[in-house]
Coordinates of C-alpha atoms in Angstrom, one line a residue:
M26 CA 120.8 185.1 68.0
R27 CA 118.4 187.6 66.7
L28 CA 114.9 186.8 67.8
L29 CA 112.0 187.2 65.3
Q30 CA 109.8 189.9 66.8
S31 CA 106.5 188.2 65.9
L32 CA 107.4 184.9 67.4
S33 CA 109.1 186.5 70.4
R34 CA 105.9 188.5 71.2
G35 CA 103.7 185.5 70.7
L36 CA 105.8 183.6 73.2
Q37 CA 105.9 186.5 75.6
T38 CA 102.1 186.5 75.4
L39 CA 101.9 182.8 76.2
D40 CA 104.2 183.2 79.2
Y41 CA 102.1 186.1 80.5
L42 CA 98.8 184.2 80.1
V43 CA 100.3 181.1 81.9
E44 CA 101.4 183.3 84.8
Q45 CA 98.0 184.9 85.4
A46 CA 95.4 183.4 87.7
K47 CA 92.5 184.7 85.7
P48 CA 91.7 185.6 82.1
L49 CA 93.0 188.9 80.8
R50 CA 91.5 191.8 78.8
L51 CA 92.9 192.7 75.4
T52 CA 94.0 196.1 76.8
D53 CA 95.9 194.4 79.6
I54 CA 97.9 192.2 77.2
A55 CA 98.5 195.1 74.8
S56 CA 99.8 197.2 77.7
Y57 CA 102.1 194.3 78.8
L58 CA 103.5 193.9 75.4
G59 CA 103.9 197.6 74.7
V60 CA 101.9 197.3 71.4
D61 CA 98.6 198.8 70.2
K62 CA 95.3 196.8 70.5
S63 CA 95.4 195.9 66.8
N64 CA 98.8 194.2 67.0
A65 CA 97.7 192.5 70.3
T66 CA 94.5 191.2 68.6
H67 CA 96.5 189.7 65.7
I68 CA 98.8 187.9 68.1
L69 CA 96.0 186.6 70.2
R70 CA 93.9 185.4 67.3
T71 CA 96.9 183.4 66.0
L72 CA 97.4 181.8 69.4
V73 CA 93.7 181.0 69.7
A74 CA 93.7 179.5 66.1
C75 CA 96.7 177.4 67.0
G76 CA 95.1 176.1 70.2
Y77 CA 97.5 177.8 72.6
A78 CA 95.0 180.3 74.0
T79 CA 91.3 180.6 74.5
Q80 CA 88.8 183.5 74.4
G81 CA 85.8 183.3 76.7
T82 CA 82.3 184.7 76.2
D83 CA 83.5 187.7 78.2
R84 CA 86.1 188.3 75.4
R85 CA 88.9 187.8 77.9
Y86 CA 91.9 185.6 77.0
A87 CA 93.5 182.7 78.9
A88 CA 96.2 180.0 78.3
S89 CA 94.7 176.8 76.9
E90 CA 94.9 173.4 78.5
K91 CA 97.7 172.7 76.0
M92 CA 99.9 175.3 78.0
T93 CA 98.7 174.6 81.5
S94 CA 98.4 170.8 81.6
S95 CA 101.0 168.2 81.1
Q96 CA 98.2 166.3 79.3
G97 CA 98.2 168.9 76.5
S98 CA 98.3 167.5 73.0
G99 CA 100.7 169.9 71.4
P100 CA 104.3 171.2 71.9
T101 CA 104.8 173.8 74.6
A102 CA 106.2 177.2 73.9
E103 CA 109.5 176.1 75.4
A104 CA 109.6 173.1 73.2
I105 CA 108.9 175.2 70.1
V106 CA 111.7 177.6 70.9
A107 CA 114.2 174.8 71.7
T108 CA 113.3 173.0 68.4
R109 CA 113.6 176.2 66.4
Q110 CA 117.1 176.9 67.8
Q111 CA 118.2 173.3 67.3
W112 CA 117.0 173.0 63.7
Q113 CA 117.6 176.5 62.4
P114 CA 121.2 175.6 61.2
V115 CA 119.5 172.8 59.2
L116 CA 117.1 175.3 57.6
K117 CA 120.0 177.5 56.7
Q118 CA 121.9 174.6 55.2
L119 CA 118.9 173.6 53.1
T120 CA 118.5 177.1 51.7
R121 CA 122.3 177.4 51.1
E122 CA 122.4 174.0 49.2
T123 CA 119.1 174.4 47.3
G124 CA 118.8 178.2 46.8
E125 CA 115.2 177.9 47.8
C126 CA 113.2 179.0 50.8
S127 CA 113.1 176.7 53.8
H128 CA 110.4 176.6 56.5
M129 CA 109.6 175.0 59.9
A130 CA 106.1 174.4 61.2
V131 CA 104.5 172.8 64.2
L132 CA 101.1 171.2 64.5
A133 CA 98.3 173.6 65.6
S134 CA 95.1 171.7 66.0
S135 CA 94.1 170.8 62.4
Q136 CA 96.6 173.1 60.7
V137 CA 100.3 173.8 60.6
W138 CA 101.8 176.9 62.2
Y139 CA 104.9 178.4 60.5
V140 CA 107.4 179.2 63.3
D141 CA 110.6 179.8 61.3
K142 CA 111.9 180.4 57.8
I143 CA 115.1 181.1 55.8
D144 CA 114.5 183.2 52.8
S145 CA 115.9 182.5 49.3
E146 CA 118.1 185.2 47.8
L147 CA 116.5 184.6 44.4
P148 CA 114.1 187.3 43.1
L149 CA 111.3 184.7 42.5
K150 CA 110.7 182.8 45.7
V151 CA 108.1 181.3 48.0
D152 CA 107.2 182.9 51.3
H153 CA 105.0 181.7 54.1
P154 CA 105.3 184.3 56.8
I155 CA 106.2 183.3 60.3
G156 CA 103.0 183.1 62.3
S157 CA 100.8 182.1 59.3
L158 CA 98.7 178.9 59.2
G159 CA 98.4 176.3 56.5
P160 CA 96.2 173.3 55.9
L161 CA 97.3 169.7 56.5
H162 CA 96.0 167.9 53.4
C163 CA 97.7 170.0 50.7
T164 CA 100.9 171.4 52.1
A165 CA 104.1 169.3 52.3
L166 CA 104.6 170.3 55.9
G167 CA 101.0 169.3 56.8
K168 CA 101.3 166.0 54.9
A169 CA 104.4 165.3 56.9
F170 CA 102.4 165.5 60.1
L171 CA 99.7 163.2 58.6
A172 CA 102.4 160.7 57.4
F173 CA 104.8 160.7 60.4
G174 CA 102.9 162.1 63.3
D175 CA 99.5 161.5 64.8
A176 CA 97.6 164.3 63.0
E177 CA 94.3 163.6 61.2
A178 CA 93.0 165.4 58.2
E179 CA 89.8 167.4 58.5
Q180 CA 86.6 165.8 57.3
E181 CA 86.1 168.4 54.6
L182 CA 89.2 168.7 52.3
K183 CA 89.0 172.2 50.9
Q184 CA 90.2 172.6 47.3
F185 CA 92.8 175.3 46.7
T186 CA 94.0 174.5 43.2
P187 CA 93.0 171.9 40.5
A188 CA 95.7 169.6 41.9
T189 CA 94.4 169.6 45.5
L190 CA 93.4 166.2 46.8
T191 CA 89.9 166.4 48.0
D192 CA 89.1 162.7 48.3
H193 CA 90.1 161.0 51.5
K194 CA 91.0 157.7 49.8
A195 CA 93.3 159.5 47.4
L196 CA 94.9 161.4 50.3
A197 CA 95.4 158.2 52.3
T198 CA 97.2 156.7 49.2
E199 CA 99.5 159.8 49.0
I200 CA 100.2 159.7 52.7
S201 CA 101.2 156.0 52.4
K202 CA 103.6 157.0 49.6
S203 CA 105.1 159.7 51.8
R204 CA 105.9 157.2 54.5
D205 CA 107.5 154.9 51.9
R206 CA 109.7 157.6 50.3
G207 CA 110.5 159.3 53.6
Y208 CA 109.2 162.7 52.8
A209 CA 105.9 164.5 51.9
I210 CA 105.3 166.6 48.8
D211 CA 103.0 169.4 47.7
D212 CA 102.9 169.4 43.9
E213 CA 101.0 172.6 43.2
E214 CA 98.3 171.5 45.6
F215 CA 98.2 174.6 47.8
T216 CA 99.4 177.2 45.3
S217 CA 99.6 176.8 41.6
G218 CA 103.2 177.1 40.3
I219 CA 104.7 176.1 43.7
R220 CA 106.3 172.7 44.6
C221 CA 107.3 171.8 48.2
V222 CA 108.9 168.9 50.0
A223 CA 108.9 168.3 53.8
G224 CA 110.1 165.8 56.4
P225 CA 109.5 165.1 60.1
V226 CA 111.4 166.4 63.1
F227 CA 111.2 164.1 66.2
D228 CA 111.9 164.8 69.8
E229 CA 114.1 162.7 72.1
H230 CA 111.1 160.3 72.7
G231 CA 110.6 159.7 69.0
V232 CA 107.5 161.9 68.9
M233 CA 107.1 164.2 65.9
I234 CA 107.3 167.8 67.1
A235 CA 107.8 169.8 63.9
A236 CA 108.3 169.5 60.2
I237 CA 110.9 171.2 57.9
G238 CA 110.7 171.7 54.2
V239 CA 111.8 173.5 51.1
S240 CA 109.6 175.3 48.6
G241 CA 110.2 176.8 45.2
P242 CA 108.6 177.7 41.9
T243 CA 107.9 175.1 39.2
V244 CA 110.0 177.1 36.8
R245 CA 113.1 175.9 38.7
I246 CA 111.8 172.6 40.2
N247 CA 111.2 170.1 37.5
D248 CA 110.5 166.4 38.2
K249 CA 114.1 165.5 38.6
R250 CA 114.9 168.4 40.9
F251 CA 111.7 167.6 42.9
E252 CA 113.1 164.2 43.8
E253 CA 116.5 165.6 44.6
L254 CA 115.0 168.1 47.0
G255 CA 113.0 165.4 48.6
A256 CA 116.0 163.1 49.1
L257 CA 117.9 166.0 50.6
V258 CA 115.2 166.8 53.1
E259 CA 114.8 163.2 54.0
K260 CA 118.6 163.0 54.6
M261 CA 118.6 166.1 56.8
C262 CA 115.6 164.9 58.9
F263 CA 116.5 161.3 59.5
M264 CA 120.3 161.8 60.0
R265 CA 119.5 163.7 63.2
E266 CA 117.1 161.2 64.8

């Protein structure tokens, strides 16, 4: 299987940080990866933002408690890789059946972290690059974690479009609807003109470890199609429990 370079380097960095007995300088990590300091900085900032690494006051980097303790609150790098490998065929099937872009994300503190995607072959498509972050309250993948996992929305709900839910009571109502229907939606709430649906991925213990979803432009996804995509994602997620 062809490994995505950005994800591969991120996981290499995590392994290196975990192996070291003391925090490392940026130059040490860049040298280990064989990349320049700019690329290493981007990787490390992403890992820090996702809660997998920390940066001390001396500007050195170390693995976070999430990586070094069994009490960590998020999935380990090994679990992310295993989940990605297990569910990538499902992402491919979703894109093949819908023609739209499919994504996988894991929970990273108070955001979702995109760890895999299958691109649509259509000229007008949605793209959330691997390694990018997204909010919980207005993305379908994020709402899936709020509905089916143990994530909690941030106190301040930032508005991205006129459709973004910025009231906690309204968001709670929508999350309840997500549980009832079996999937979460983003109806132009993060980006105008884009609709998305997403469902949960559970590990062998029944704990939500990731979310998968399908995204596409409103010119192709009308109300009927929106419901069809949601039903398909629900089927794909829960048939593999």
